[in-house]
XYZ file of C-alpha atoms in Angstrom:
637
model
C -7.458 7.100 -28.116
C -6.239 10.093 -26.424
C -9.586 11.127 -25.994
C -10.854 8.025 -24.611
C -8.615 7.806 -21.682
C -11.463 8.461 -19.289
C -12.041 4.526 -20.880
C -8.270 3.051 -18.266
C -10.185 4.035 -15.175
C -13.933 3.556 -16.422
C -13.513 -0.147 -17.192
C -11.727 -1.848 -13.788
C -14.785 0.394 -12.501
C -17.187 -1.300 -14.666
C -15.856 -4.671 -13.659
C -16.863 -3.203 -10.397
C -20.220 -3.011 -10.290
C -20.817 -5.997 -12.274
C -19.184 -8.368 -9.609
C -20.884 -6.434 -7.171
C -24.575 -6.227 -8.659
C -24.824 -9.293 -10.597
C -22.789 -11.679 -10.596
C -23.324 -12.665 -7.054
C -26.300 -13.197 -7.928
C -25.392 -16.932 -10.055
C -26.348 -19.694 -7.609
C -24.419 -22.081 -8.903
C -21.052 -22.048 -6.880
C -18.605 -22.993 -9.692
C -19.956 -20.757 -12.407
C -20.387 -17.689 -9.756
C -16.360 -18.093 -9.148
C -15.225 -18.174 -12.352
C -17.417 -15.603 -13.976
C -16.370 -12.920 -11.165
C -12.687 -13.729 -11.646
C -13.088 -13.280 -15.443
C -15.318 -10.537 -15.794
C -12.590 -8.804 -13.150
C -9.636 -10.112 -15.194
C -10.573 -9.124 -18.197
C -11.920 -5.535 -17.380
C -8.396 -4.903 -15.897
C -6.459 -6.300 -19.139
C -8.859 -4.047 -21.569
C -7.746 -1.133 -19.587
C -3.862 -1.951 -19.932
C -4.805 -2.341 -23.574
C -6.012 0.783 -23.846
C -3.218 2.261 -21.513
C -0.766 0.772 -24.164
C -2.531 2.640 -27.218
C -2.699 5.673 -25.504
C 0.807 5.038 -24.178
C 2.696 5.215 -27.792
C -0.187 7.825 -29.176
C 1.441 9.952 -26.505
C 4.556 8.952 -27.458
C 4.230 10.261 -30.870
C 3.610 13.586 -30.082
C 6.700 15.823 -29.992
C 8.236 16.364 -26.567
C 6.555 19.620 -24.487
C 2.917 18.577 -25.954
C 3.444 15.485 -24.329
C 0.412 15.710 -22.840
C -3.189 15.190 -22.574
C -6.273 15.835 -20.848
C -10.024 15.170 -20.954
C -12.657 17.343 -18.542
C -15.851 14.902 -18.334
C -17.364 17.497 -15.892
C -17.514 20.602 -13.512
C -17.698 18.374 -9.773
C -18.180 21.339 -7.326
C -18.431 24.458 -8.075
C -19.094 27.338 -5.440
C -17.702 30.814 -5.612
C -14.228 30.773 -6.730
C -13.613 27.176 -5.871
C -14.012 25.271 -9.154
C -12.699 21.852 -9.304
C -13.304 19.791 -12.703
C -13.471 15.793 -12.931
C -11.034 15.390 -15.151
C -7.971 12.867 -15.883
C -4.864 14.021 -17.332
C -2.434 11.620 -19.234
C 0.994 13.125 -19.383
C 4.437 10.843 -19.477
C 4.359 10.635 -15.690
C 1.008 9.662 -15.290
C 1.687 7.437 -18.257
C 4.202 5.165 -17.149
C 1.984 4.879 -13.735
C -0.823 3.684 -15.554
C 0.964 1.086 -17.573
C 2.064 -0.521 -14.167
C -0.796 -0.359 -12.034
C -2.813 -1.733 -15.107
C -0.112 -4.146 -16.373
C 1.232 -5.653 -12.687
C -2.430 -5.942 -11.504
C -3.918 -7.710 -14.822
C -1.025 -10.425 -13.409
C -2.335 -10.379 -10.078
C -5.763 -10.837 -11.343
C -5.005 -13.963 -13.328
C -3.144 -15.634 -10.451
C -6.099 -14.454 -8.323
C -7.841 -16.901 -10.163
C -6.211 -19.964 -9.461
C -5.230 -18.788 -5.522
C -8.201 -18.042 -4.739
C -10.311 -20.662 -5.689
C -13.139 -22.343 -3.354
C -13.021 -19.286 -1.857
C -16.179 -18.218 0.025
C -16.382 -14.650 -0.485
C -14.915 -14.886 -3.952
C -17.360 -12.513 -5.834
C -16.654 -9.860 -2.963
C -12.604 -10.392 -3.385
C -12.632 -9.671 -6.813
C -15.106 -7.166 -6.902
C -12.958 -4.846 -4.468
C -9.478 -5.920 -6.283
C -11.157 -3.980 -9.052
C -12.071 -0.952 -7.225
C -8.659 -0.940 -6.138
C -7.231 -0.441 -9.100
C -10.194 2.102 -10.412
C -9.045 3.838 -7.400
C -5.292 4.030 -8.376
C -5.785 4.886 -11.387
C -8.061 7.954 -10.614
C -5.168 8.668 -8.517
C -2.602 8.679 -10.836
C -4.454 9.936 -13.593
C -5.984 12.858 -12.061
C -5.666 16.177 -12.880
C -6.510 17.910 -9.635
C -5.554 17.603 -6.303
C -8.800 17.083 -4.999
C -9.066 14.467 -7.210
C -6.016 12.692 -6.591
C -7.173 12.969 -2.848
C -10.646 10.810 -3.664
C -7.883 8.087 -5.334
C -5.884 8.206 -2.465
C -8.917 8.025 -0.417
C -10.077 5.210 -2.564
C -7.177 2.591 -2.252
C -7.426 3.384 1.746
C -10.537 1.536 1.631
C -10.009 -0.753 -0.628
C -7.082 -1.488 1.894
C -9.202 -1.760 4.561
C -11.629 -4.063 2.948
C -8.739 -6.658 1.579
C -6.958 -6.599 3.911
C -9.837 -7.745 6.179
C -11.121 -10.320 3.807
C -10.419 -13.072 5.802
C -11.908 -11.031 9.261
C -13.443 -14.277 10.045
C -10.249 -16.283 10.656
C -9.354 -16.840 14.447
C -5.716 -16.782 14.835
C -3.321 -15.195 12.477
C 0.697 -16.076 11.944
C 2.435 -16.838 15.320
C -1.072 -15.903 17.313
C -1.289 -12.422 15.740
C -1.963 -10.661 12.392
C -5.670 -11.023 12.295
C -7.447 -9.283 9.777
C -9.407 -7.261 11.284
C -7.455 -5.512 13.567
C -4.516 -5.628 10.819
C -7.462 -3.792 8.208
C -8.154 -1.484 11.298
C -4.972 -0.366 11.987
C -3.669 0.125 8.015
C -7.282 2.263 8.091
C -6.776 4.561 11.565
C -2.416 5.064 10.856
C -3.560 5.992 7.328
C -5.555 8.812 8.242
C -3.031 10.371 10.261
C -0.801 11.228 6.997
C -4.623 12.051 4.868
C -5.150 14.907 7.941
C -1.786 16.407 6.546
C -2.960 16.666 2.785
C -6.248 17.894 3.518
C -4.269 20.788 5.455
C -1.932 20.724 2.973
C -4.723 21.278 0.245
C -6.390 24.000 1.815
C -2.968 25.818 2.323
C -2.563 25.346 -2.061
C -5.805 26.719 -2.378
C -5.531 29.868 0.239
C -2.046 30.715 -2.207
C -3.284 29.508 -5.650
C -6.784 30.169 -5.634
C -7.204 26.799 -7.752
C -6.122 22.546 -6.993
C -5.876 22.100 -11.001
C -1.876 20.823 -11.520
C -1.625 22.323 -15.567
C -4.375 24.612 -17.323
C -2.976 26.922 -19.662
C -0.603 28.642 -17.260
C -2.843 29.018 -14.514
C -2.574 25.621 -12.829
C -0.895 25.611 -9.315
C 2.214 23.690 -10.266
C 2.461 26.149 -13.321
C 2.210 29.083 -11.072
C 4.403 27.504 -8.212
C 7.186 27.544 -10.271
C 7.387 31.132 -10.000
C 6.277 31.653 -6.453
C 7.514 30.941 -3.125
C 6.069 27.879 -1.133
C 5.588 27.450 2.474
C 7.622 24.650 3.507
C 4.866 23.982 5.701
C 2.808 22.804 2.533
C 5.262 20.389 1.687
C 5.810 19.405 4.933
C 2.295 18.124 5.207
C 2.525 16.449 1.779
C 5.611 14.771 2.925
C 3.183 13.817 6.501
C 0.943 11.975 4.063
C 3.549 10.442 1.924
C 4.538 8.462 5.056
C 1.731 7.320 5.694
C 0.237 6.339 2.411
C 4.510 4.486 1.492
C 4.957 3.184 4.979
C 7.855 5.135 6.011
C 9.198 6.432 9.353
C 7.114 6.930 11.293
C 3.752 5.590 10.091
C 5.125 2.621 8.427
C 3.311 -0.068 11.188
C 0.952 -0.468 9.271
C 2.081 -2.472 6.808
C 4.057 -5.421 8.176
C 0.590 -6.302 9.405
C -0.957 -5.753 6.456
C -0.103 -9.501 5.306
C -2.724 -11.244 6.910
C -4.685 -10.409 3.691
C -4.749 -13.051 1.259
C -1.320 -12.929 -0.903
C -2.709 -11.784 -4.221
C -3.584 -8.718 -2.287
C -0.397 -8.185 -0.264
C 1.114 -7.850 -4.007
C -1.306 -5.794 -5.093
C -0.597 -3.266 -2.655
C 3.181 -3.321 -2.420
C 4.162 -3.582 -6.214
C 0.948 -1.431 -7.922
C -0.850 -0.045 -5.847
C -1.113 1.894 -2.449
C 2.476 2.436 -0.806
C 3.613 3.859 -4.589
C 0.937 6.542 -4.012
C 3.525 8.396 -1.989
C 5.943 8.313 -3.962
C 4.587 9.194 -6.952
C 2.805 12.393 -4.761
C 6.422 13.969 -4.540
C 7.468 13.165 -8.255
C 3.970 14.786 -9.473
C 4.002 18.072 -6.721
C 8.214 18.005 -6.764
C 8.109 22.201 -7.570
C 5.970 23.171 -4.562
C 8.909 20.937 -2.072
C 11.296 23.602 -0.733
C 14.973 22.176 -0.251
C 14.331 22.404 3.660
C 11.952 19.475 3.185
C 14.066 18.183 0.203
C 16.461 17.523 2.866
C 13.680 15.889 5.269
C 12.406 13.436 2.963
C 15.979 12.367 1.959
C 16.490 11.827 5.385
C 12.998 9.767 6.357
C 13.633 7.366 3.138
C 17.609 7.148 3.894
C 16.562 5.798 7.734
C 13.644 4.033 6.549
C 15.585 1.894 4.241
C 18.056 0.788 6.740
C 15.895 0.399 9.937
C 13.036 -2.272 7.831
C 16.257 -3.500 5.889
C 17.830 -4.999 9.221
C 14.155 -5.609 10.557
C 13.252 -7.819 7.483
C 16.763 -9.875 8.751
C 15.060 -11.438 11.848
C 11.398 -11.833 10.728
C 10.087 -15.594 10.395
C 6.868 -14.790 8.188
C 8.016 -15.494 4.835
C 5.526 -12.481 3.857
C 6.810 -10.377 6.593
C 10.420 -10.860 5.315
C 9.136 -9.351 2.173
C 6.626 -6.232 3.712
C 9.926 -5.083 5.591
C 11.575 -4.982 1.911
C 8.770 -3.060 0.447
C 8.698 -0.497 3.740
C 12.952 0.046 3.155
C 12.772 -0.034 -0.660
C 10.050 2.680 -0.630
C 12.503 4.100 1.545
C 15.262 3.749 -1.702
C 12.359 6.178 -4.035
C 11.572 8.686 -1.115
C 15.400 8.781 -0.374
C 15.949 9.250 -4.097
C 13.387 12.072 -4.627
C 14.848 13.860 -1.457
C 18.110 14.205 -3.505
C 15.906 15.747 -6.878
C 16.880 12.175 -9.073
C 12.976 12.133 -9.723
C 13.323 10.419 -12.296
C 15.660 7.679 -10.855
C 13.167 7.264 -7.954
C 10.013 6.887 -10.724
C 12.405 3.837 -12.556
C 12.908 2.088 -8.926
C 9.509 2.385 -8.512
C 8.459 0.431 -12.228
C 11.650 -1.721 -11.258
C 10.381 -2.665 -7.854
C 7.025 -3.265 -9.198
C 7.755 -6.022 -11.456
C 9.973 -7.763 -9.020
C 8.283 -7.037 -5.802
C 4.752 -8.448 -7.593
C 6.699 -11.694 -8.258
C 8.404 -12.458 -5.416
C 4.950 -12.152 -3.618
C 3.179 -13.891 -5.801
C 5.891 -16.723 -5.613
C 5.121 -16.622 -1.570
C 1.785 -17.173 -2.775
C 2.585 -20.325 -4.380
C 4.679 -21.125 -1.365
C 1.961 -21.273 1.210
C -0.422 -22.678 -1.415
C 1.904 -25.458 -1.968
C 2.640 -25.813 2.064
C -1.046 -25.933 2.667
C -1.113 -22.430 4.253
C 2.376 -22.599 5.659
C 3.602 -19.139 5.700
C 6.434 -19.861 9.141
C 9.837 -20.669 7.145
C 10.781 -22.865 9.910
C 8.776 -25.337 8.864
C 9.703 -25.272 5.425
C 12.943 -26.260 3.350
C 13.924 -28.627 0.603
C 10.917 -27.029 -1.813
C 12.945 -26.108 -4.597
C 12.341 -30.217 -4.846
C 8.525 -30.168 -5.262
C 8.310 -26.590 -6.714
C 10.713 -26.374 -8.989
C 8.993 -23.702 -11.435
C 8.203 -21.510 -8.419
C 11.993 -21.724 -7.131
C 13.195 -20.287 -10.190
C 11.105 -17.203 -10.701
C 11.689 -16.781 -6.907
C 15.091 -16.708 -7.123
C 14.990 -14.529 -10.338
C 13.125 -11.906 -8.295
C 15.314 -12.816 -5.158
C 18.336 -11.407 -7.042
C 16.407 -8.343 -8.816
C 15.631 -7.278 -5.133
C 19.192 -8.188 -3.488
C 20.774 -5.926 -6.868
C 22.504 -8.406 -8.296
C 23.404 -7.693 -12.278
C 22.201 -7.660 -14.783
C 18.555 -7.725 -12.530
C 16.263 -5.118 -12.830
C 16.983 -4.485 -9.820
C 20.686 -3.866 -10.146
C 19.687 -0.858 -12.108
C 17.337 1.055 -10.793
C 18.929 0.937 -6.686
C 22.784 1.385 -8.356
C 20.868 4.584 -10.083
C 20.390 5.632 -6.385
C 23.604 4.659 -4.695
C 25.606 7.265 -7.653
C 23.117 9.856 -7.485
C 23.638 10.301 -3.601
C 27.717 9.522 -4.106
C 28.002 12.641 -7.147
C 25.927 14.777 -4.834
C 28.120 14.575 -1.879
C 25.569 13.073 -0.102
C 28.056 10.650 1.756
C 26.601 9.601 4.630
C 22.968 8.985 3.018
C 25.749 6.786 0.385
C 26.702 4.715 3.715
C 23.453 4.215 4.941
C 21.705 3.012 1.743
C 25.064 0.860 0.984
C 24.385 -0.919 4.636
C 20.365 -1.123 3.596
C 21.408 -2.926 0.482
C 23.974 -5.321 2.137
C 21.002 -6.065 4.612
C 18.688 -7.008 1.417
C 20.913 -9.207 -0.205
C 21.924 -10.864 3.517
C 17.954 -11.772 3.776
C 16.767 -12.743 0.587
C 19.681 -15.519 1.052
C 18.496 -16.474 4.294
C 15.085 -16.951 2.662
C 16.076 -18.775 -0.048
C 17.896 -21.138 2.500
C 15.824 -21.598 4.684
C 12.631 -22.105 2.360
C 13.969 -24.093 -0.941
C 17.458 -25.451 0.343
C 18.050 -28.262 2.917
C 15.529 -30.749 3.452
C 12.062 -30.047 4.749
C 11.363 -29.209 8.527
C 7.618 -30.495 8.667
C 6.279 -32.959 7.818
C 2.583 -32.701 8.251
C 2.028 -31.308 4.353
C 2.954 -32.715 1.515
C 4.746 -30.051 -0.741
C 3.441 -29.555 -4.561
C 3.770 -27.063 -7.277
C 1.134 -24.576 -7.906
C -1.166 -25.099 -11.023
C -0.398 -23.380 -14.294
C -2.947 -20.215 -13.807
C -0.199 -19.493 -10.528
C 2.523 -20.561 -12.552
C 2.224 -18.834 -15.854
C 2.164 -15.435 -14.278
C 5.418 -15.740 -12.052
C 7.330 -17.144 -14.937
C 5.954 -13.676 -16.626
C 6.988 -11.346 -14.152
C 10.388 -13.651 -14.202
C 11.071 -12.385 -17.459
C 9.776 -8.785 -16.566
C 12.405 -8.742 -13.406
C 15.468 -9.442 -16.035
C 14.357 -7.067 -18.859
C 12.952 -4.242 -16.866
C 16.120 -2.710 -16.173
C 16.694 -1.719 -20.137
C 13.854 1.277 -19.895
C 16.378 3.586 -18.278
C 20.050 1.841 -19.327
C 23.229 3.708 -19.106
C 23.921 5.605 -22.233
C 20.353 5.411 -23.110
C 18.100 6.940 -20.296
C 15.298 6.231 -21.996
C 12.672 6.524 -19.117
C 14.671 9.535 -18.165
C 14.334 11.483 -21.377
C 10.620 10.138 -21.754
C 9.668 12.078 -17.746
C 12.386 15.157 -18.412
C 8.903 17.489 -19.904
C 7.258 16.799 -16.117
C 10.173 16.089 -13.666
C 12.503 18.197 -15.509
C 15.533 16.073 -14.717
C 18.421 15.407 -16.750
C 19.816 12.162 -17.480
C 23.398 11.506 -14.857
C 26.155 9.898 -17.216
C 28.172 7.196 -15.732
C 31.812 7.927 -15.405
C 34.238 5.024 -14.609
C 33.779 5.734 -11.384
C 30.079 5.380 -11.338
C 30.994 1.349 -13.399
C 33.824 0.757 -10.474
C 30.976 1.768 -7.752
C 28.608 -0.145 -10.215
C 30.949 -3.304 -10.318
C 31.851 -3.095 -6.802
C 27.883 -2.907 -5.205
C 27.576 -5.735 -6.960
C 30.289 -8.317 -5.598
C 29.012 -7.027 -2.053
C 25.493 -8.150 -3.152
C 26.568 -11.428 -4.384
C 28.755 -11.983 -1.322
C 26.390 -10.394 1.404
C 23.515 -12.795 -0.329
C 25.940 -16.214 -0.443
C 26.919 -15.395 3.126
C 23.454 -15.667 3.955
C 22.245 -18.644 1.917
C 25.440 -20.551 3.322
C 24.944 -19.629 6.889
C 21.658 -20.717 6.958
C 22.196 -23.850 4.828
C 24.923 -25.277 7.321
C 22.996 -24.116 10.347
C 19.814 -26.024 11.118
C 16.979 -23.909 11.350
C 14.414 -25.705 14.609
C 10.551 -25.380 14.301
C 10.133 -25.069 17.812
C 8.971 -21.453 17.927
C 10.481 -20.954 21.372
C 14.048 -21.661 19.830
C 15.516 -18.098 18.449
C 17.521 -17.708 15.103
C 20.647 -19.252 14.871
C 22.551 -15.452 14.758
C 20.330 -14.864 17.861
C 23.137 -16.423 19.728
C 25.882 -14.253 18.300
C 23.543 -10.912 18.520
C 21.552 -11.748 21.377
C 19.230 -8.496 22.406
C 19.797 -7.318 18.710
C 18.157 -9.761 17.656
C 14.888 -9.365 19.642
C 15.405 -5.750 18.435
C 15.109 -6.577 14.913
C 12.647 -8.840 15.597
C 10.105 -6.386 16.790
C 11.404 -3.781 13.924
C 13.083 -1.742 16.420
C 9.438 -1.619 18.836
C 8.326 0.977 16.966
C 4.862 -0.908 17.728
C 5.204 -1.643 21.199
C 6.214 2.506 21.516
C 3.024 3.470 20.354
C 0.975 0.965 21.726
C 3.094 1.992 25.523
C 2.600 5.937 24.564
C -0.136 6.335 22.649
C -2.494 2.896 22.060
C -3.059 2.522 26.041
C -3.054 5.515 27.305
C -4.889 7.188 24.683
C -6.868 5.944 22.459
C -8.052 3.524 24.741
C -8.697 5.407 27.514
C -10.579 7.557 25.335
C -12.112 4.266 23.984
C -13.114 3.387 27.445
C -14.220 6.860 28.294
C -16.564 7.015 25.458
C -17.772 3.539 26.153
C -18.781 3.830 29.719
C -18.856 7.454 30.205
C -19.876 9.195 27.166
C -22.507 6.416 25.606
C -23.353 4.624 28.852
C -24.108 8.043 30.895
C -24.157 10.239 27.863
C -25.907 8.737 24.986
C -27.773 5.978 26.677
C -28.543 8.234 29.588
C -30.075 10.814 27.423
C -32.134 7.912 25.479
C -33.575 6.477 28.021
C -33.884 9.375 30.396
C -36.468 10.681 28.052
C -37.949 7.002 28.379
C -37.994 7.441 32.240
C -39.247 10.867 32.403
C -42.619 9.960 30.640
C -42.846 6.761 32.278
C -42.624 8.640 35.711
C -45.124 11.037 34.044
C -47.309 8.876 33.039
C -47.411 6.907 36.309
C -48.480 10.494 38.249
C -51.153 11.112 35.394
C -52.428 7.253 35.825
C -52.568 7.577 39.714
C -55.289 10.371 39.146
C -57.256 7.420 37.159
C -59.275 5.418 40.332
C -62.171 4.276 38.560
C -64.788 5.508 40.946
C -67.577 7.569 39.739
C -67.544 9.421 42.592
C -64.184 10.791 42.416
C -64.110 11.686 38.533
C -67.863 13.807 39.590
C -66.301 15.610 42.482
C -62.927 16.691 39.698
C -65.591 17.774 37.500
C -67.872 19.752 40.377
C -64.303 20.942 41.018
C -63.465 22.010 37.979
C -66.787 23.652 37.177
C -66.880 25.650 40.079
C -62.738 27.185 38.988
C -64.489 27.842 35.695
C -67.614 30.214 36.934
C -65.422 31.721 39.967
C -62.912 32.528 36.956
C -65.426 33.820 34.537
């Protein structure tokens, strides 16, 4: 099976170009919806199914040949730049595959059920599978420049999700739309892919080759033993915050959420903002300590400033984006410190959980009747009793709380930075995690507890194709945590022949930290969920938080995530890019393009008006031209 890996990416692709090509062709309505979510599902589950042979094939194989590769063919070739199409399955890339495949064969299945009487069905499902083609081309890739056409890949796929719904009018609270939302995840996006194509270039200038492994000769191989620029990693670390929303290119994905939900999980737990991430585990020889210590700082600062953002946020999906932005911040913050390894198992952790607590929104505003403002909700545990459960399940993986999934992989984090001395990066993830636990209470309060605010829906559960996969991912949010165990450090042994880490034993002062993290999790989370369950949350958007009136300007400052938006719009949007928007608009294509266009028009209309001036119609004129014309000829001759 080993050989036939070229099958994981091959077959979401397939699914593909079937959706696209044929079966949007079936007129009949009902039979056109379910055959495109099937033929999708099921081209995504083969390909974990394969993943999962290859997986424990892999497995078998003793520890430094852990790895292997198939070259399908030479893509360009031109003097010494050679750069194969090739996928390379090694541990890392491994355990990558097993998520994106596993997580998004979930999301697929639920897609099912949410999306149904969907218009544009066939479309959605078509590009959910590109997605994941794309990710997995990404992750499996063993080139650079291949890993760039991934990354490149679950842009668009971004773009075009994102903006499924373009056609709806007015998004959460007046704003979110989908377009502009798709637009903006697009333009901030290519900011960060400008860095890694400079950063690329720079590799090849020093290496002479993009390849990571082949037989010595591969640039990671040979970057062991030379000296990087830290200007190379630099860039790569540019284009990690783009592509895992941290500071300062992590707008984009608050926004993001006016996608349909399925999506929104797609791209926070699989796919997309893991990219990053996964970018510095995969390239970690070729950082230089001097940017070691930049990207510990940008995920330390990350995680706290969307962990107190997420706080004041009223979008029961926005609550959740502003977790995803500071828990990417948790993985970049880890891989700034070298715990590679630890950052990978938050990553798998967060996947799990992250994918059901979105999905569970999902079922939220499916049961609400497209209710996504939490002011209007409360009391559902009531009417959704199975989705209350899982939520809560994945409400106390994310918040830490033992023995979660989550518990395992962010205390991993918090002992790494406190046995490296790394104190005050200790403090500042310790305050992001207080902040997490603080607002997934608040959200459970204020959506399942109390009694409900509106009362223009009538609240149900989901049916069992939403159901069956959150009570799934339930069970994969309280068992996930056992791949890297103390004692064990499974995970950790299994990436130690690519991220050449070595497994941290916990002392009894790591259990005390361990024990203690915990009880401020539980407490910081109960605070919450009792604050907001004695307090009476108003619908009336006008009407502020109740903590707005004990924090007051904070508030609105936490509200806007710290106007990180309305800075760029103020020093950039305005007066640049649409300026230049304006320029281009009236100067450049009204007097530029247009002028040229139809100046050529003009000319030869003028032209032809002097020519047809010399056409009277009198014989007598057109004689005395020719008498004219005759006589030139002779006096010439």
């Amino acid at each position: 099976m080993l050989n036939l890996i070229w099958l994981i990416p091959l077959l979401p692709m397939l699914g593909f170009l079937v959706n696209a090509l044929g079966v949007w062709r079936v007129r009949d309505d009902a039979q056109r919806e379910r055959l495109a979510g099937y033929i999708a599902s099921g081209a995504v589950v083969l390909s974990f199914l394969v993943a999962l042979v290859a997986f424990f094939q892999l497995g078998a194989l003793p520890g430094e040949e852990r790895r292997a590769g198939v070259v399908l063919w030479e893509w360009m070739g031109t003097g010494r730049f050679h750069i194969p199409f090739g996928f390379l399955f090694d541990p890392l890339s491994a355990v990558m595959v097993l998520l994106v495949t596993g997580v998004s064969s979930i999301i697929h299945i639920y897609s099912i059920g949410y999306m149904h009487g969907d218009s544009r069905v066939v479309r959605y499902f078509a590009y959910l599978n590109l997605f994941v083609a794309m990710m997995l081309c990404l992750v499996m890739a063993d080139n650079l420049l291949l890993l760039f056409l991934g990354w490149e890949g679950v842009g668009l796929c971004s773009f075009l999700l994102i903006g499924h719904w373009y056609d709806k009018k007015e998004g959460n609270f007046g704003r979110g739309v989908a377009t502009p939302a798709a637009a903006k995840a697009f333009i901030v996006n290519r900011i960060g892919d400008a860095a890694m194509l400079l950063a690329m270039m720079a590799l090849f200038f020093q290496f002479e080759t993009l390849t990571f492994f082949h037989e010595g000769a591969g640039f990671l191989e040979t970057a062991e033993h030379m000296q990087v620029s830290s200007i190379v990693s630099f860039l790569l670390l540019i284009g990690v915050t783009g592509k895992s929303a941290q500071i300062p290119l992590f707008v984009w994905l608050p926004d993001a959420m006016a996608g349909p939900t399925p999506v929104s999980a797609l791209i926070h737990a699989a796919t997309m903002v893991t990219a990053g991430v996964y970018l510095i585990a995969r390239t970690h020889v070729i950082f230089t300590d001097a940017t070691l210590g930049w990207v510990t700082w940008v995920g330390a600062i990350t995680a706290l400033l969307a962990a107190t953002a997420a706080v004041a946020q009223m979008d029961i999906k926005k609550v959740l984006a502003y977790s995803t932005v500071s828990q990417l911040g948790y993985m970049v913050a880890a891989a700034g410190m070298g715990a590679y390894a630890v950052a990978i198992f938050h990553l798998l952790t967060h996947g799990v959980f992250k994918a059901l607590l979105f999905l569970g929104s999902g079922s939220v505003i499916h049961g609400t009747h497209e209710t996504q403002d939490m002011r209007k909700m409360g009391g559902l545990r009531r009417h959704m009793p199975v989705t209350y459960w899982t939520y809560l399940v994945g409400a106390g993986a994310l918040a830490g709380i033992f023995p979660l999934a989550g518990f395992w992989s962010k205390d991993e984090i918090l002992a790494h930075a406190w046995t490296e001395g790394q104190f005050l990066i200790f403090v500042i993830l310790v305050v992001a995690s207080l902040a997490t636990a603080f607002y997934m209470g608040r959200q459970i309060a204020m959506v399942f507890w109390g009694n409900q605010r509106d009362h223009t829906y009538h609240a149900h559960e989901s049916g069992q194709m939403m159901t069956i996969p959150l009570i799934v991912l339930a069970v994969g949010s309280l068992l996930a945590g056992a791949m890297n165990l103390p004692g064990r450090h499974a995970l950790t042994h299994w990436l130690e022949p690519v991220l050449h880490t070595h497994p941290h034993e916990f002392g009894v002062a790591n259990w005390v930290l361990a024990m203690v993290m915990t009880l401020l999790a539980v407490g910081s989370a109960f605070v919450g969920w009792r604050y907001y369950t004695t307090n009476e949350v108003k619908i009336d958007a006008k009407v502020k938080d109740p903590l707005y009136h004990y924090t007051g300007d904070l508030w609105e400052l936490l509200e806007e995530a710290w106007f990180f938006d309305a800075f760029y719009e103020k020093m950039a949007v305005v007066p640049g890019f649409r300026s230049l928007a304006a320029f281009l608009a009236t100067v450049f294509d009204k007097e530029g393009i247009d002028g040229a266009v139809n100046g050529v028009g003009q000319f030869f209309t003028h032209l032809s008006s002097q020519v047809r001036s010399f056409q009277s119609g009198y014989m007598r004129t057109y004689a005395l031209v020719f008498l004219v014309g005759v006589i030139v000829v002779v006096g010439y001759f």
